[in-house]
Coordinates of C-alpha atoms in Angstrom, one line a residue:
Chain A
X1 CA -10.1 -54.6 10.4
X2 CA -9.1 -53.9 6.8
X3 CA -9.5 -50.3 5.7
X4 CA -11.7 -49.3 2.8
X5 CA -9.8 -47.5 0.0
X6 CA -11.2 -44.9 -2.3
X7 CA -9.2 -43.0 -5.0
X8 CA -9.7 -39.3 -5.5
X9 CA -8.2 -37.0 -8.1
X10 CA -7.1 -33.6 -6.8
X11 CA -8.6 -30.7 -8.8
X12 CA -7.5 -27.1 -9.1
X13 CA -10.4 -26.1 -6.9
X14 CA -8.8 -28.1 -4.0
X15 CA -5.6 -26.2 -4.1
X16 CA -4.7 -22.8 -2.8
X17 CA -2.0 -20.3 -3.8
X18 CA 0.7 -22.2 -1.9
X19 CA 0.3 -24.7 -4.8
X20 CA -0.9 -27.4 -2.5
X21 CA -4.3 -28.7 -1.3
X22 CA -6.0 -26.3 1.1
X23 CA -6.0 -27.7 4.6
X24 CA -9.8 -27.7 5.0
X25 CA -10.2 -29.9 2.0
X26 CA -8.7 -32.9 3.7
X27 CA -11.9 -33.1 5.7
X28 CA -13.8 -33.4 2.4
X29 CA -11.5 -36.3 1.5
X30 CA -12.1 -37.9 4.9
X31 CA -15.9 -37.6 4.3
X32 CA -15.5 -39.3 0.9
X33 CA -13.7 -42.1 2.8
X34 CA -16.5 -42.5 5.3
X35 CA -19.0 -42.7 2.5
X36 CA -17.0 -45.3 0.7
X37 CA -16.7 -47.4 3.9
X38 CA -20.4 -47.4 4.4
X39 CA -21.1 -48.2 0.7
X40 CA -18.7 -51.1 0.9
X41 CA -20.7 -52.5 3.7
X42 CA -23.8 -52.4 1.5
X43 CA -25.3 -49.2 2.9
X44 CA -25.1 -45.5 2.3
X45 CA -25.1 -42.7 4.8
X46 CA -28.3 -41.8 3.0
X47 CA -29.8 -45.0 4.3
X48 CA -28.9 -44.0 7.9
X49 CA -30.6 -40.7 7.4
X50 CA -33.6 -42.5 5.9
X51 CA -33.9 -44.4 9.2
X52 CA -34.1 -41.1 11.0
X53 CA -30.5 -41.0 12.3
X54 CA -27.7 -38.6 11.8
X55 CA -24.0 -38.9 12.7
X56 CA -22.8 -35.3 13.1
X57 CA -19.1 -34.8 13.7
X58 CA -18.2 -33.9 17.3
X59 CA -14.4 -33.6 16.8
X60 CA -11.9 -33.8 14.0
X61 CA -8.2 -34.0 13.9
X62 CA -5.8 -33.9 10.9
X63 CA -2.1 -34.3 10.8
X64 CA -0.6 -33.0 7.5
X65 CA 2.4 -35.1 6.6
X66 CA 3.2 -34.1 3.1
X67 CA 1.3 -31.8 0.8
X68 CA -1.0 -33.2 -1.9
X69 CA -0.9 -31.3 -5.2
X70 CA -3.0 -30.6 -8.2
X71 CA -3.7 -33.7 -10.4
X72 CA -2.5 -36.1 -7.7
X73 CA -4.4 -39.4 -7.5
X74 CA -4.7 -39.9 -3.8
X75 CA -6.0 -42.8 -1.8
X76 CA -8.1 -42.4 1.3
X77 CA -8.0 -45.5 3.5
X78 CA -10.8 -45.4 6.1
X79 CA -11.6 -47.7 9.0
X80 CA -13.7 -47.6 12.1
X81 CA -11.7 -47.5 15.3
X82 CA -14.2 -47.7 18.0
X83 CA -18.0 -48.0 18.2
X84 CA -19.1 -46.9 21.6
X85 CA -22.6 -46.6 23.2
X86 CA -23.5 -43.3 21.5
X87 CA -20.5 -42.4 19.3
X88 CA -18.2 -43.8 16.7
X89 CA -14.7 -42.9 15.6
X90 CA -13.3 -43.1 12.1
X91 CA -9.6 -43.2 11.3
X92 CA -8.1 -42.0 8.0
X93 CA -4.8 -42.4 6.1
X94 CA -4.3 -40.5 2.9
X95 CA -1.5 -41.5 0.6
X96 CA -0.1 -41.0 -2.8
X97 CA 1.7 -44.0 -4.1
X98 CA 3.7 -45.1 -1.1
X99 CA 4.0 -41.6 0.4
X100 CA 1.9 -40.7 3.4
X101 CA 0.0 -37.4 2.8
X102 CA -2.2 -37.0 5.9
X103 CA -3.8 -38.9 8.7
X104 CA -6.7 -38.1 11.0
X105 CA -9.7 -39.0 13.0
X106 CA -13.3 -37.9 13.3
X107 CA -15.7 -38.6 16.2
X108 CA -19.4 -38.8 15.5
X109 CA -22.4 -38.7 17.8
X110 CA -25.6 -40.5 17.0
X111 CA -28.6 -38.2 16.8
X112 CA -32.0 -39.9 16.7
X113 CA -35.4 -39.0 15.1
X114 CA -36.0 -36.7 18.1
X115 CA -33.0 -34.6 17.1
X116 CA -31.2 -35.5 20.3
X117 CA -28.1 -37.6 20.9
X118 CA -29.0 -41.2 21.4
X119 CA -27.5 -44.6 21.7
X120 CA -26.5 -46.1 18.4
X121 CA -29.4 -48.5 17.4
X122 CA -28.6 -52.2 16.9
X123 CA -29.1 -52.1 13.1
X124 CA -26.6 -49.3 12.7
X125 CA -24.2 -50.8 15.3
X126 CA -24.1 -54.1 13.3
X127 CA -23.3 -52.1 10.2
X128 CA -20.5 -50.1 11.8
X129 CA -19.0 -53.1 13.5
X130 CA -19.3 -55.5 10.5
X131 CA -16.0 -56.8 9.2
X132 CA -15.2 -55.5 5.7
X133 CA -17.6 -56.3 2.9
X134 CA -20.2 -57.9 5.1
Chain B
X7 CA -32.6 0.9 -8.2
X8 CA -29.6 1.3 -6.0
X9 CA -27.5 -1.7 -5.5
X10 CA -26.8 -3.3 -2.1
X11 CA -23.1 -3.3 -1.3
X12 CA -21.3 -5.9 0.9
X13 CA -17.6 -6.1 1.7
X14 CA -15.8 -9.5 1.7
X15 CA -12.3 -10.3 2.6
X16 CA -10.7 -12.9 0.3
X17 CA -9.2 -15.8 2.3
X18 CA -6.5 -18.3 1.3
X19 CA -9.1 -20.9 1.0
X20 CA -10.8 -18.9 -1.8
X21 CA -7.6 -19.0 -3.9
X22 CA -6.1 -21.7 -6.1
X23 CA -2.6 -22.4 -7.3
X24 CA -2.8 -19.8 -10.0
X25 CA -2.6 -17.4 -7.0
X26 CA -6.1 -16.0 -7.7
X27 CA -9.6 -16.6 -6.5
X28 CA -10.9 -20.0 -7.9
X29 CA -13.6 -19.3 -10.4
X30 CA -16.4 -21.2 -8.6
X31 CA -16.0 -19.0 -5.5
X32 CA -17.4 -16.0 -7.3
X33 CA -20.8 -17.7 -7.1
X34 CA -20.3 -17.8 -3.3
X35 CA -19.6 -14.1 -3.3
X36 CA -22.7 -13.6 -5.4
X37 CA -24.7 -15.5 -2.8
X38 CA -23.3 -13.3 -0.1
X39 CA -24.6 -10.3 -2.1
X40 CA -28.1 -11.7 -2.5
X41 CA -28.2 -12.4 1.3
X42 CA -27.1 -8.8 2.0
X43 CA -29.8 -7.4 -0.4
X44 CA -32.6 -9.3 1.3
X45 CA -31.3 -8.3 4.8
X46 CA -31.1 -4.7 3.7
X47 CA -34.8 -4.9 2.9
X48 CA -35.5 -6.2 6.4
X49 CA -35.8 -9.9 5.6
X50 CA -33.5 -12.8 5.3
X51 CA -33.6 -15.7 2.8
X52 CA -34.3 -17.7 6.0
X53 CA -37.6 -15.9 6.4
X54 CA -38.5 -16.8 2.8
X55 CA -37.8 -20.4 3.6
X56 CA -39.8 -20.1 6.8
X57 CA -42.8 -19.1 4.7
X58 CA -42.3 -22.4 2.8
X59 CA -40.7 -21.0 -0.3
X60 CA -37.3 -21.6 -1.9
X61 CA -35.6 -19.8 -4.7
X62 CA -33.3 -22.3 -6.4
X63 CA -30.9 -21.0 -9.0
X64 CA -31.9 -22.0 -12.5
X65 CA -29.1 -20.3 -14.4
X66 CA -25.9 -18.5 -13.5
X67 CA -23.5 -16.5 -15.6
X68 CA -20.1 -15.0 -14.5
X69 CA -17.8 -12.8 -16.5
X70 CA -14.3 -12.7 -15.0
X71 CA -12.8 -9.3 -15.7
X72 CA -9.7 -9.1 -13.4
X73 CA -8.6 -11.6 -10.8
X74 CA -9.3 -11.1 -7.1
X75 CA -6.4 -12.1 -4.9
X76 CA -5.7 -13.2 -1.4
X77 CA -6.4 -10.6 1.3
X78 CA -8.3 -8.3 -1.2
X79 CA -11.2 -6.5 0.3
X80 CA -13.8 -6.8 -2.5
X81 CA -17.2 -5.3 -2.7
X82 CA -20.2 -7.2 -4.1
X83 CA -22.9 -4.8 -5.5
X84 CA -26.2 -6.6 -6.0
X85 CA -29.5 -5.5 -7.4
X86 CA -32.7 -7.2 -8.7
X87 CA -33.0 -6.8 -12.4
X88 CA -36.4 -8.3 -13.1
X89 CA -39.2 -9.9 -11.0
X90 CA -41.3 -12.0 -13.4
X91 CA -44.3 -14.2 -12.6
X92 CA -42.4 -17.1 -11.3
X93 CA -38.8 -16.1 -11.4
X94 CA -36.4 -13.3 -10.5
X95 CA -33.0 -12.2 -11.7
X96 CA -30.2 -10.8 -9.6
X97 CA -27.3 -8.8 -11.2
X98 CA -23.9 -8.6 -9.5
X99 CA -20.8 -6.4 -9.9
X100 CA -17.7 -7.3 -7.9
X101 CA -15.0 -4.6 -7.5
X102 CA -11.8 -3.9 -5.6
X103 CA -11.4 -0.1 -5.2
X104 CA -12.3 1.3 -8.6
X105 CA -11.3 -1.8 -10.5
X106 CA -14.0 -4.2 -11.9
X107 CA -13.3 -7.8 -10.8
X108 CA -16.3 -9.7 -12.1
X109 CA -19.9 -9.3 -13.1
X110 CA -22.7 -11.8 -13.4
X111 CA -26.4 -12.8 -13.1
X112 CA -28.4 -15.5 -11.5
X113 CA -31.9 -16.6 -12.4
X114 CA -34.1 -18.1 -9.7
X115 CA -37.3 -20.0 -9.8
X116 CA -39.8 -19.8 -7.0
X117 CA -40.7 -23.2 -5.4
X118 CA -43.7 -23.3 -3.1
X119 CA -44.6 -25.5 -0.1
X120 CA -45.6 -28.3 -2.5
X121 CA -42.0 -28.5 -3.7
X122 CA -43.1 -27.3 -7.2
X123 CA -42.4 -24.2 -9.2
X124 CA -45.0 -21.6 -8.4
X125 CA -45.9 -18.0 -8.9
X126 CA -44.0 -15.6 -6.6
X127 CA -46.5 -14.8 -3.8
X128 CA -47.4 -11.2 -3.3
X129 CA -45.5 -10.9 0.0
X130 CA -42.3 -12.1 -1.5
X131 CA -42.9 -10.0 -4.7
X132 CA -43.3 -6.8 -2.5
X133 CA -40.0 -7.6 -0.9
X134 CA -38.1 -8.2 -4.1
X135 CA -39.6 -5.2 -5.8
X136 CA -39.2 -2.8 -2.9
X137 CA -36.9 0.1 -3.4
X138 CA -33.8 0.0 -1.3
X139 CA -34.1 -0.1 2.4
X140 CA -37.9 -0.3 2.4
Chain C
X16 CA -16.2 -34.8 -31.5
X17 CA -16.9 -37.3 -28.8
X18 CA -17.1 -36.1 -25.3
X19 CA -14.9 -37.2 -22.4
X20 CA -16.9 -38.7 -19.6
X21 CA -15.8 -38.8 -15.9
X22 CA -17.8 -40.1 -13.0
X23 CA -18.0 -38.2 -9.7
X24 CA -19.6 -39.1 -6.4
X25 CA -21.5 -36.3 -4.7
X26 CA -20.4 -35.9 -1.1
X27 CA -22.1 -34.2 1.8
X28 CA -19.8 -31.3 1.5
X29 CA -21.1 -30.6 -2.0
X30 CA -24.7 -30.1 -0.7
X31 CA -26.4 -27.2 1.0
X32 CA -29.3 -27.0 3.3
X33 CA -31.8 -27.2 0.4
X34 CA -30.7 -30.8 0.3
X35 CA -29.1 -30.5 -3.2
X36 CA -25.7 -29.7 -4.6
X37 CA -24.8 -26.0 -4.0
X38 CA -24.8 -24.1 -7.2
X39 CA -21.1 -23.1 -7.2
X40 CA -20.0 -26.7 -7.0
X41 CA -21.1 -27.4 -10.5
X42 CA -18.1 -25.3 -11.6
X43 CA -15.9 -27.7 -9.6
X44 CA -17.5 -30.6 -11.5
X45 CA -16.9 -28.8 -14.8
X46 CA -13.2 -28.4 -13.9
X47 CA -13.0 -32.1 -13.1
X48 CA -14.4 -32.7 -16.6
X49 CA -11.8 -30.4 -18.3
X50 CA -9.0 -32.2 -16.4
X51 CA -10.3 -35.6 -17.6
X52 CA -10.5 -34.4 -21.2
X53 CA -6.9 -33.3 -21.2
X54 CA -5.7 -36.5 -19.5
X55 CA -7.6 -38.5 -22.1
X56 CA -5.6 -36.7 -24.7
X57 CA -2.4 -37.8 -22.9
X58 CA -1.6 -34.5 -21.2
X59 CA -2.5 -32.8 -18.0
X60 CA -3.3 -29.2 -17.3
X61 CA -0.2 -29.5 -15.2
X62 CA 1.8 -30.1 -18.4
X63 CA 0.4 -26.9 -19.9
X64 CA 1.5 -25.0 -16.8
X65 CA 4.9 -26.6 -17.1
X66 CA 5.2 -25.2 -20.6
X67 CA 4.6 -21.7 -19.0
X68 CA 1.0 -21.3 -20.1
X69 CA -2.2 -20.9 -18.2
X70 CA -5.8 -21.0 -19.3
X71 CA -7.7 -18.8 -16.9
X72 CA -11.5 -18.8 -17.1
X73 CA -12.9 -15.6 -18.7
X74 CA -16.6 -16.5 -18.6
X75 CA -18.7 -19.3 -17.2
X76 CA -22.3 -20.2 -17.7
X77 CA -24.4 -22.9 -16.0
X78 CA -27.9 -24.0 -16.6
X79 CA -29.3 -26.0 -13.7
X80 CA -31.8 -28.5 -15.1
X81 CA -32.5 -30.9 -12.2
X82 CA -30.7 -31.0 -8.8
X83 CA -28.0 -33.5 -8.0
X84 CA -28.2 -34.9 -4.5
X85 CA -26.0 -36.5 -1.9
X86 CA -24.4 -39.8 -2.9
X87 CA -25.5 -39.4 -6.6
X88 CA -23.0 -40.9 -9.1
X89 CA -23.0 -38.2 -11.8
X90 CA -21.3 -38.1 -15.1
X91 CA -19.6 -35.0 -16.5
X92 CA -19.3 -35.2 -20.3
X93 CA -16.9 -32.5 -21.6
X94 CA -15.9 -31.5 -25.1
X95 CA -14.1 -28.6 -26.7
X96 CA -16.5 -26.5 -28.8
X97 CA -14.2 -23.9 -30.4
X98 CA -10.5 -23.3 -30.4
X99 CA -9.9 -19.7 -31.5
X100 CA -6.7 -17.7 -31.8
X101 CA -6.3 -16.9 -28.2
X102 CA -9.2 -18.6 -26.5
X103 CA -11.0 -21.9 -26.2
X104 CA -14.5 -22.9 -25.1
X105 CA -15.4 -26.1 -23.2
X106 CA -19.0 -27.4 -23.2
X107 CA -20.3 -29.6 -20.3
X108 CA -23.3 -31.9 -19.8
X109 CA -23.8 -33.4 -16.3
X110 CA -26.2 -36.3 -16.0
X111 CA -27.3 -38.9 -13.6
X112 CA -28.4 -42.1 -15.4
X113 CA -30.5 -40.8 -18.3
X114 CA -31.5 -37.6 -16.5
X115 CA -29.9 -34.3 -17.4
X116 CA -28.6 -32.5 -14.3
X117 CA -26.9 -29.4 -15.6
X118 CA -25.2 -28.0 -18.7
X119 CA -22.8 -25.2 -19.2
X120 CA -19.8 -23.6 -20.9
X121 CA -16.5 -22.0 -19.9
X122 CA -14.4 -19.7 -22.0
X123 CA -10.6 -19.6 -21.4
X124 CA -8.0 -17.2 -22.4
X125 CA -4.4 -18.3 -23.0
X126 CA -1.8 -16.6 -20.9
X127 CA 1.8 -17.0 -21.8
X128 CA 5.1 -17.1 -19.8
X129 CA 5.0 -13.2 -19.8
X130 CA 1.8 -13.3 -17.8
X131 CA -0.1 -11.7 -20.7
X132 CA -2.9 -13.0 -22.9
X133 CA -1.3 -14.6 -26.0
X134 CA -2.1 -16.7 -29.0
X135 CA -2.5 -20.4 -28.2
X136 CA 0.9 -22.0 -29.2
X137 CA 0.7 -24.8 -31.8
X138 CA 1.6 -27.6 -29.4
X139 CA -1.3 -26.6 -27.2
X140 CA -3.6 -26.1 -30.2
X141 CA -2.9 -29.6 -31.5
X142 CA -3.7 -31.0 -28.1
X143 CA -7.0 -29.1 -27.8
X144 CA -8.1 -29.8 -31.4
X145 CA -7.1 -33.5 -31.3
X146 CA -9.9 -36.0 -31.9
X147 CA -10.6 -38.0 -28.8
X148 CA -7.9 -40.2 -27.4
X149 CA -5.2 -39.0 -29.8
Chain D
X16 CA -3.1 -12.1 25.5
X17 CA -6.3 -10.7 24.2
X18 CA -7.9 -12.5 21.3
X19 CA -8.6 -10.9 17.9
X20 CA -12.2 -11.0 17.0
X21 CA -13.6 -11.1 13.5
X22 CA -17.3 -11.4 12.5
X23 CA -18.4 -13.7 9.7
X24 CA -21.8 -14.2 8.2
X25 CA -22.7 -17.8 7.4
X26 CA -23.8 -18.3 3.8
X27 CA -25.8 -21.0 2.2
X28 CA -22.7 -22.3 0.6
X29 CA -21.3 -23.0 4.0
X30 CA -24.1 -25.3 5.0
X31 CA -24.8 -28.9 4.1
X32 CA -28.0 -30.9 3.9
X33 CA -28.0 -31.5 7.6
X34 CA -29.0 -27.8 7.7
X35 CA -25.8 -26.8 9.5
X36 CA -22.4 -25.6 8.6
X37 CA -20.3 -28.4 6.9
X38 CA -17.6 -29.5 9.3
X39 CA -14.7 -28.6 6.9
X40 CA -15.8 -25.0 6.7
X41 CA -14.8 -24.3 10.3
X42 CA -11.2 -24.5 9.1
X43 CA -12.0 -21.7 6.7
X44 CA -13.4 -19.7 9.6
X45 CA -10.2 -20.4 11.6
X46 CA -8.1 -19.1 8.6
X47 CA -10.2 -15.9 8.5
X48 CA -9.4 -15.6 12.2
X49 CA -5.6 -16.0 11.6
X50 CA -5.7 -13.4 8.9
X51 CA -7.5 -10.9 11.1
X52 CA -5.0 -11.5 13.9
X53 CA -2.1 -10.7 11.7
X54 CA -3.8 -7.6 10.2
X55 CA -4.6 -6.3 13.7
X56 CA -0.8 -6.5 14.3
X57 CA -0.3 -4.3 11.3
X58 CA 0.8 -7.1 8.8
X59 CA -0.8 -9.5 6.5
X60 CA 0.0 -13.1 5.8
X61 CA 0.8 -11.7 2.4
X62 CA 3.6 -9.7 3.9
X63 CA 5.0 -12.9 5.4
X64 CA 5.0 -14.5 2.0
X65 CA 6.6 -11.4 0.5
X66 CA 9.5 -12.0 2.9
X67 CA 9.9 -15.4 1.4
X68 CA 8.3 -17.3 4.3
X69 CA 5.3 -19.6 4.5
X70 CA 3.5 -21.1 7.5
X71 CA 1.9 -24.3 6.3
X72 CA -0.5 -26.1 8.7
X73 CA 1.0 -29.2 10.2
X74 CA -1.9 -30.2 12.4
X75 CA -5.5 -29.0 13.0
X76 CA -8.0 -29.9 15.6
X77 CA -11.7 -28.9 15.8
X78 CA -14.2 -29.6 18.5
X79 CA -17.7 -28.9 17.4
X80 CA -19.8 -27.7 20.3
X81 CA -23.0 -26.5 18.8
X82 CA -23.9 -26.2 15.1
X83 CA -23.7 -22.8 13.3
X84 CA -26.6 -22.3 10.9
X85 CA -27.4 -20.3 7.7
X86 CA -27.4 -16.5 8.2
X87 CA -25.7 -16.7 11.7
X88 CA -23.4 -13.9 12.5
X89 CA -20.5 -15.7 14.2
X90 CA -17.4 -14.4 15.9
X91 CA -14.0 -16.1 15.5
X92 CA -11.7 -15.2 18.4
X93 CA -8.1 -16.1 17.6
X94 CA -5.0 -15.9 19.7
X95 CA -1.4 -17.3 19.5
X96 CA -0.8 -19.9 22.1
X97 CA 2.9 -20.7 21.7
X98 CA 5.7 -19.5 19.4
X99 CA 8.4 -22.1 19.4
X100 CA 11.6 -22.3 17.5
X101 CA 10.2 -23.4 14.2
X102 CA 6.5 -23.5 14.8
X103 CA 3.6 -21.6 16.1
X104 CA 0.2 -22.6 17.5
X105 CA -3.1 -20.6 17.0
X106 CA -6.1 -21.2 19.2
X107 CA -9.7 -20.4 18.1
X108 CA -13.1 -20.0 19.7
X109 CA -16.1 -19.5 17.5
X110 CA -19.3 -18.2 19.1
X111 CA -22.7 -16.9 18.3
X112 CA -23.9 -14.4 20.8
X113 CA -23.0 -16.0 24.1
X114 CA -23.1 -19.6 22.8
X115 CA -20.0 -21.5 22.1
X116 CA -20.0 -23.0 18.5
X117 CA -16.6 -24.5 18.1
X118 CA -13.1 -24.4 19.3
X119 CA -9.8 -25.6 17.9
X120 CA -6.1 -25.3 17.3
X121 CA -3.7 -25.2 14.3
X122 CA 0.0 -25.9 14.4
X123 CA 2.1 -24.2 11.7
X124 CA 5.7 -24.8 10.6
X125 CA 7.8 -22.1 9.2
X126 CA 9.2 -22.7 5.7
X127 CA 11.9 -20.4 4.4
X128 CA 12.9 -19.1 1.0
X129 CA 14.6 -22.4 0.3
X130 CA 11.3 -24.3 0.6
X131 CA 12.5 -26.1 3.8
X132 CA 11.4 -25.9 7.4
X133 CA 13.4 -23.3 9.2
X134 CA 13.5 -21.3 12.4
X135 CA 11.1 -18.5 12.6
X136 CA 13.1 -15.3 11.8
X137 CA 13.2 -12.6 14.4
X138 CA 11.0 -10.2 12.4
X139 CA 8.3 -12.7 12.2
X140 CA 8.8 -13.8 15.8
X141 CA 8.3 -10.2 17.0
X142 CA 5.1 -10.0 15.0
X143 CA 3.7 -13.3 16.3
X144 CA 4.7 -12.6 20.0
X145 CA 3.5 -9.0 20.0
X146 CA 0.8 -8.1 22.4
X147 CA -2.5 -7.1 20.7
X148 CA -2.5 -4.2 18.4
X149 CA 1.2 -3.5 18.6

């Protein structure tokens, strides 16, 4: 499955005094990637919430390959790796030009209108499993 | 009226590549000050929300006097300057030892259970106008 | 002078539990606006730092008109209001479609290679005072 | 080895519109834990930087067990798991009362005055391997 790509400009507020992007902010970049992937499939995470579902993060992993710096134009490439019964995994690659910056994964549960973990409903499953742009 | 004082430790994630606290983060420090002031009066902003009220910020002003740096132990001194019919103003002074770091104000509206701006209810007014620790 | 416009997508990480963008994050948006203005004039704030100068924020003011929300595509319009001997003021308007979201200003000092406030050097002054796109 | 414990108060700015702490902010809490551990051993990360060394994060992992919420007083318990030739691993447990909130690890390289990865110098190794409070 092709990855969704979104460009982000690193701002001063993303950096820390080491002169590089603060390590927590890569999880913000990942989130921007997830949002772009859903929008590319014609929906927003907002739509998922409007259906009464939430997809809270259960686990996150980041491998920092090379630091991103102020004013860099980075690309977050996001794809869905696995849609299971009640969870889904996103995979991310962040790059700057042809240099790898970071990679990582996030695991999400599906929480239903009751506020409890639940199986991913078919409508959401179709969206998550759709090939790109469909 | 005496100000409420709360101590905060500056973390790496608060700084930017200038080696000082990023300017937006002072508004986080101010919020920590507001929370401490309400707790000192025996309530939390959470209690205000539980009553169906919110106090969104309408205006904020920060004057940056001297930069805070990584690992600094800073003190946020917060007081309420004016409780008007439907709004309240908080005033903040941030210091490190006897050095002034920043000062500022925030103006808050009162939004009621209907989601609209409303007069501050008496219970909340009593809380906001109470002398320290009462 | 025409304002520089930059589009930003609001992410989940920008919001707070009131369901709207957290008030400190507007200062991040303003910074993205400043960066875009300088880039439009053919330079980056990084270039200013490379010349040995910094422009730390001395004062910031935000007026919150209407909340921005998750997934909003907002526009930050930024212009330079006044270039004085040793300081410069930026003015910002954030909007979503034809709705005003927030407005504000930031005042910046000029700090030279010595680490002290200094007059804005001619090269930087020309950049800041240039009409749009020049 | 006993863990270092530090208390943190969750502010509004840490939450997102799901009404819980935004997932990236746990990495800020982890950093506060690392800082507290070093301070408890009589040094600050600032001292390490003053020696010309940095310990950038190479990898981070977070498992989100139970959401932290606004105004929660959480405890970050931090310990050092392994000091290897040129890297060190920190382990974190975040709790609220007797409830587990999150757990995770960070792997750090050691970068020397040359800006390159290097072996951890003996002085720093002694600090990292010291039993608690020594």
